[in-house]
GROMACS .gro file of C-alpha atoms in nm:
model
  258
    1MET     CA    1   4.703  -6.773   1.587
    2LEU     CA    2   4.514  -6.508   1.777
    3ILE     CA    3   4.469  -6.292   1.468
    4THR     CA    4   4.260  -6.559   1.294
    5GLN     CA    5   4.023  -6.565   1.592
    6ILE     CA    6   3.969  -6.189   1.613
    7GLN     CA    7   3.975  -6.088   1.247
    8GLY     CA    8   3.652  -5.907   1.157
    9LYS     CA    9   3.570  -5.827   1.520
   10LYS     CA   10   3.576  -5.484   1.680
   11PRO     CA   11   3.779  -5.435   2.000
   12SER     CA   12   3.452  -5.415   2.193
   13GLU     CA   13   3.348  -5.755   2.055
   14LEU     CA   14   3.652  -5.948   2.173
   15ALA     CA   15   3.623  -6.224   2.430
   16ARG     CA   16   3.758  -6.168   2.780
   17SER     CA   17   4.051  -6.402   2.715
   18GLN     CA   18   4.143  -6.195   2.408
   19ILE     CA   19   4.108  -5.857   2.577
   20GLN     CA   20   4.409  -5.931   2.798
   21HIS     CA   21   4.627  -5.901   2.486
   22LEU     CA   22   4.472  -5.565   2.400
   23THR     CA   23   4.634  -5.224   2.453
   24PHE     CA   24   4.545  -4.870   2.353
   25ASP     CA   25   4.797  -4.634   2.197
   26LYS     CA   26   4.699  -4.292   2.339
   27ILE     CA   27   4.922  -4.101   2.098
   28ARG     CA   28   4.798  -4.263   1.777
   29LYS     CA   29   4.451  -4.337   1.916
   30LYS     CA   30   4.478  -4.696   1.799
   31TRP     CA   31   4.382  -5.029   1.946
   32ILE     CA   32   4.669  -5.277   1.933
   33ILE     CA   33   4.673  -5.648   2.003
   34GLU     CA   34   4.967  -5.885   2.029
   35ASP     CA   35   4.957  -6.243   1.913
   36SER     CA   36   5.190  -6.526   2.001
   37GLU     CA   37   5.391  -6.495   1.679
   38ASP     CA   38   5.589  -6.190   1.783
   39GLN     CA   39   5.363  -5.969   1.575
   40SER     CA   40   5.136  -5.675   1.663
   41TYR     CA   41   4.815  -5.575   1.489
   42GLU     CA   42   4.617  -5.253   1.508
   43TYR     CA   43   4.247  -5.207   1.442
   44ASP     CA   44   4.167  -5.001   1.132
   45GLU     CA   45   3.825  -4.839   1.186
   46ILE     CA   46   3.781  -4.764   0.815
   47LEU     CA   47   3.857  -5.116   0.695
   48GLU     CA   48   3.706  -5.266   1.011
   49ARG     CA   49   3.993  -5.514   1.017
   50TRP     CA   50   4.305  -5.586   1.218
   51VAL     CA   51   4.615  -5.498   1.016
   52PRO     CA   52   4.985  -5.538   1.100
   53THR     CA   53   5.132  -5.237   1.278
   54ALA     CA   54   5.343  -5.000   1.070
   55GLU     CA   55   5.662  -5.113   1.245
   56GLY     CA   56   5.581  -5.477   1.179
   57GLU     CA   57   5.716  -5.573   1.517
   58LYS     CA   58   5.563  -5.664   1.848
   59HIS     CA   59   5.414  -5.370   2.032
   60LYS     CA   60   5.579  -5.282   2.361
   61ARG     CA   61   5.323  -5.307   2.640
   62ASP     CA   62   5.549  -5.138   2.893
   63SER     CA   63   5.470  -4.798   2.745
   64ASP     CA   64   5.093  -4.844   2.787
   65ASP     CA   65   4.880  -4.821   3.094
   66PRO     CA   66   4.654  -5.132   3.128
   67GLU     CA   67   4.399  -4.930   3.323
   68GLU     CA   68   4.387  -4.672   3.045
   69ALA     CA   69   4.316  -4.951   2.795
   70LYS     CA   70   4.025  -5.075   3.008
   71LEU     CA   71   3.880  -4.726   3.038
   72ALA     CA   72   3.919  -4.667   2.664
   73LEU     CA   73   3.743  -4.997   2.592
   74LYS     CA   74   3.454  -4.900   2.821
   75ARG     CA   75   3.426  -4.564   2.648
   76MET     CA   76   3.420  -4.734   2.310
   77LYS     CA   77   3.143  -4.975   2.415
   78LYS     CA   78   2.941  -4.686   2.560
   79GLU     CA   79   2.981  -4.485   2.239
   80GLU     CA   80   2.865  -4.783   2.031
   81ILE     CA   81   2.557  -4.828   2.250
   82GLU     CA   82   2.471  -4.458   2.221
   83LYS     CA   83   2.524  -4.473   1.844
   84LYS     CA   84   2.285  -4.767   1.810
   85LYS     CA   85   2.024  -4.587   2.022
   86LEU     CA   86   2.056  -4.277   1.804
   87GLU     CA   87   2.024  -4.482   1.484
   88LYS     CA   88   1.712  -4.648   1.622
   89GLN     CA   89   1.558  -4.311   1.710
   90ASN     CA   90   1.638  -4.168   1.367
   91ARG     CA   91   1.504  -4.471   1.185
   92ARG     CA   92   1.176  -4.333   1.057
   93ARG     CA   93   0.881  -4.542   0.962
   94PRO     CA   94   0.761  -4.480   0.607
   95ASN     CA   95   0.477  -4.231   0.573
   96THR     CA   96   0.160  -4.424   0.484
   97SER     CA   97  -0.091  -4.141   0.529
   98ILE     CA   98  -0.257  -3.906   0.281
   99TYR     CA   99  -0.444  -3.581   0.339
  100VAL     CA  100  -0.760  -3.538   0.134
  101THR     CA  101  -0.972  -3.224   0.080
  102GLY     CA  102  -1.289  -3.162  -0.121
  103MET     CA  103  -1.506  -3.426   0.042
  104PRO     CA  104  -1.888  -3.398   0.046
  105LYS     CA  105  -2.012  -3.292   0.389
  106ASP     CA  106  -2.241  -3.596   0.418
  107ILE     CA  107  -1.982  -3.861   0.330
  108SER     CA  108  -1.935  -4.159   0.561
  109VAL     CA  109  -1.630  -4.352   0.675
  110GLU     CA  110  -1.755  -4.657   0.485
  111GLU     CA  111  -1.781  -4.460   0.160
  112LEU     CA  112  -1.429  -4.327   0.209
  113LYS     CA  113  -1.300  -4.675   0.287
  114ASP     CA  114  -1.468  -4.819  -0.022
  115THR     CA  115  -1.331  -4.548  -0.253
  116PHE     CA  116  -0.976  -4.528  -0.123
  117GLY     CA  117  -0.964  -4.903  -0.065
  118ARG     CA  118  -0.933  -4.939  -0.442
  119CYS     CA  119  -0.577  -4.806  -0.409
  120GLY     CA  120  -0.469  -5.037  -0.129
  121VAL     CA  121  -0.551  -5.182   0.209
  122ILE     CA  122  -0.666  -4.920   0.459
  123ALA     CA  123  -0.483  -4.957   0.790
  124GLU     CA  124  -0.688  -5.052   1.093
  125ASP     CA  125  -0.668  -4.957   1.458
  126LEU     CA  126  -0.481  -5.251   1.606
  127LYS     CA  127  -0.706  -5.256   1.912
  128THR     CA  128  -1.052  -5.180   1.775
  129GLY     CA  129  -1.017  -5.294   1.415
  130LYS     CA  130  -1.171  -4.970   1.287
  131PRO     CA  131  -1.026  -4.812   0.968
  132ARG     CA  132  -0.761  -4.545   1.027
  133ILE     CA  133  -0.965  -4.265   0.872
  134LYS     CA  134  -0.983  -3.934   1.056
  135MET     CA  135  -1.255  -3.689   0.947
  136TYR     CA  136  -1.179  -3.335   1.063
  137GLU     CA  137  -1.458  -3.129   1.219
  138ASP     CA  138  -1.510  -2.758   1.275
  139GLU     CA  139  -1.585  -2.581   1.604
  140ASN     CA  140  -1.949  -2.689   1.581
  141GLY     CA  141  -1.863  -3.054   1.535
  142GLN     CA  142  -1.953  -3.055   1.164
  143PHE     CA  143  -1.737  -3.235   0.907
  144LYS     CA  144  -1.519  -2.978   0.727
  145GLY     CA  145  -1.461  -3.179   0.410
  146ASP     CA  146  -1.102  -3.289   0.471
  147CYS     CA  147  -0.973  -3.611   0.617
  148LEU     CA  148  -0.663  -3.816   0.693
  149ILE     CA  149  -0.642  -4.169   0.554
  150ARG     CA  150  -0.374  -4.414   0.659
  151TYR     CA  151  -0.285  -4.708   0.438
  152PHE     CA  152  -0.119  -5.032   0.543
  153ARG     CA  153   0.161  -4.979   0.288
  154ALA     CA  154   0.329  -4.660   0.168
  155GLU     CA  155   0.299  -4.757  -0.200
  156SER     CA  156  -0.079  -4.713  -0.178
  157CYS     CA  157  -0.034  -4.339  -0.113
  158ASP     CA  158   0.137  -4.289  -0.450
  159LEU     CA  159  -0.136  -4.489  -0.624
  160ALA     CA  160  -0.414  -4.288  -0.456
  161MET     CA  161  -0.254  -3.957  -0.556
  162GLU     CA  162  -0.203  -4.078  -0.913
  163ILE     CA  163  -0.553  -4.219  -0.962
  164LEU     CA  164  -0.785  -4.014  -0.741
  165ASP     CA  165  -0.627  -3.670  -0.717
  166GLY     CA  166  -0.834  -3.419  -0.916
  167THR     CA  167  -1.136  -3.649  -0.945
  168LYS     CA  168  -1.476  -3.636  -0.774
  169ILE     CA  169  -1.560  -3.901  -0.518
  170ARG     CA  170  -1.918  -3.887  -0.649
  171PRO     CA  171  -1.921  -3.832  -1.026
  172GLY     CA  172  -2.115  -3.519  -1.116
  173ASP     CA  173  -2.152  -3.413  -0.754
  174GLY     CA  174  -1.934  -3.190  -0.537
  175GLU     CA  175  -1.585  -3.052  -0.590
  176GLU     CA  176  -1.267  -3.225  -0.701
  177MET     CA  177  -1.052  -3.401  -0.445
  178LYS     CA  178  -0.704  -3.276  -0.366
  179ILE     CA  179  -0.476  -3.547  -0.232
  180SER     CA  180  -0.127  -3.501  -0.087
  181MET     CA  181   0.106  -3.681   0.150
  182ALA     CA  182   0.018  -3.608   0.511
  183VAL     CA  183   0.267  -3.389   0.700
  184PHE     CA  184   0.308  -3.444   1.073
  185ASP     CA  185   0.462  -3.229   1.345
  186GLU     CA  186   0.797  -3.398   1.416
  187GLU     CA  187   0.834  -3.220   1.749
  188ARG     CA  188   0.511  -3.365   1.882
  189THR     CA  189   0.577  -3.688   2.067
  190VAL     CA  190   0.309  -3.923   2.185
  191LYS     CA  191   0.388  -4.137   2.485
  192LYS     CA  192   0.263  -4.489   2.424
  193GLU     CA  193   0.165  -4.714   2.709
  194PRO     CA  194   0.326  -5.060   2.706
  195LEU     CA  195   0.097  -5.325   2.563
  196LYS     CA  196  -0.028  -5.612   2.774
  197PHE     CA  197   0.026  -5.969   2.657
  198LYS     CA  198  -0.336  -6.002   2.538
  199ASP     CA  199  -0.310  -5.673   2.348
  200LYS     CA  200   0.008  -5.791   2.176
  201LEU     CA  201  -0.173  -6.104   2.056
  202ASN     CA  202  -0.455  -5.890   1.917
  203VAL     CA  203  -0.204  -5.664   1.742
  204LYS     CA  204  -0.036  -5.963   1.575
  205LYS     CA  205  -0.376  -6.092   1.468
  206ARG     CA  206  -0.473  -5.756   1.315
  207ILE     CA  207  -0.144  -5.727   1.127
  208LYS     CA  208  -0.181  -6.081   0.990
  209GLU     CA  209  -0.535  -6.005   0.873
  210MET     CA  210  -0.418  -5.690   0.693
  211ASN     CA  211  -0.131  -5.881   0.531
  212ASP     CA  212  -0.377  -6.146   0.412
  213ARG     CA  213  -0.603  -5.878   0.265
  214LEU     CA  214  -0.302  -5.716   0.100
  215ALA     CA  215  -0.221  -6.044  -0.076
  216ASP     CA  216  -0.586  -6.064  -0.187
  217TRP     CA  217  -0.618  -5.700  -0.288
  218SER     CA  218  -0.715  -5.583  -0.638
  219ASP     CA  219  -0.747  -5.217  -0.733
  220SER     CA  220  -1.044  -5.288  -0.960
  221ASP     CA  221  -1.257  -5.435  -0.681
  222SER     CA  222  -1.458  -5.256  -0.417
  223GLU     CA  223  -1.461  -5.374  -0.057
  224GLU     CA  224  -1.797  -5.545  -0.120
  225ASP     CA  225  -1.659  -5.716  -0.432
  226ARG     CA  226  -1.363  -5.845  -0.235
  227ARG     CA  227  -1.589  -5.977   0.042
  228ARG     CA  228  -1.807  -6.147  -0.217
  229LYS     CA  229  -1.504  -6.307  -0.379
  230ARG     CA  230  -1.382  -6.437  -0.045
  231ARG     CA  231  -1.722  -6.597   0.015
  232LYS     CA  232  -1.717  -6.757  -0.328
  233GLU     CA  233  -1.381  -6.915  -0.257
  234TYR     CA  234  -1.551  -7.153  -0.014
  235VAL     CA  235  -1.832  -7.265  -0.250
  236VAL     CA  236  -1.786  -7.576  -0.467
  237VAL     CA  237  -2.052  -7.678  -0.719
  238LEU     CA  238  -2.063  -8.039  -0.841
  239LYS     CA  239  -2.272  -8.104  -1.151
  240HIS     CA  240  -2.411  -8.418  -1.320
  241CYS     CA  241  -2.339  -8.643  -1.022
  242PHE     CA  242  -2.684  -8.805  -1.029
  243THR     CA  243  -3.027  -8.777  -1.190
  244LEU     CA  244  -3.379  -8.759  -1.047
  245ASP     CA  245  -3.459  -9.095  -1.204
  246GLU     CA  246  -3.171  -9.253  -1.013
  247LEU     CA  247  -3.306  -9.111  -0.688
  248LYS     CA  248  -3.653  -9.251  -0.762
  249GLU     CA  249  -3.504  -9.596  -0.818
  250ASP     CA  250  -3.294  -9.580  -0.502
  251PRO     CA  251  -3.452  -9.350  -0.237
  252LEU     CA  252  -3.172  -9.429   0.010
  253ALA     CA  253  -2.914  -9.276  -0.222
  254ILE     CA  254  -3.013  -8.927  -0.109
  255SER     CA  255  -2.874  -8.996   0.239
  256ASP     CA  256  -2.539  -9.100   0.088
  257ILE     CA  257  -2.530  -8.783  -0.118
  258LYS     CA  258  -2.601  -8.563   0.184
   0.00000   0.00000   0.00000
């Protein structure tokens, strides 16, 4: 039966051999298909299924214009394409950036990275590998004391606001930090140039490295502590394998040990 082949499919998803059985009721604005069992089915857009027509009898094709059905099908496909494009445009990436004020004027990017890295992995520029930390300057090119920090994951923003907001980046020195989610101008659009093949490989490499660091991350460790731990992972110490007396008795054993 034709109905078993098309059930669950939209009219725009039917095969060419199935479309020839398709008609469009202009009055009821319904898609109707006829199977070989003297039965007609109409497509219910709410249920997204083909259901028997209200009359329960085969739909009369003579009252429908085949060309109108083709045009209606084209319109439907075009509308679905436009809908998918719109959904893609409206699909927003999660906000992973925080805005921080109250920074000492002499602070460095490394100090910021070390402090805020305790709350998560700081995102990196996918081309240069530099941390995504923007320090705002005044008209004279001097650091104003506020900055934008982008994390690799959105959850790190909540953790940073919970732990660091209202604290001093240097205990006993300077003013308290104020941390909030960064707000961007939605109307501003940045045209991105298409990446070359080599750039795409570098981007994948950077993302993999950040994912690896995310799996390794601990909020109680500084960046230096994490680097030290990674180095220690490759060191194995074997004890009590031999004695100095054994080496004196067999001088050639040292070569086997090495």
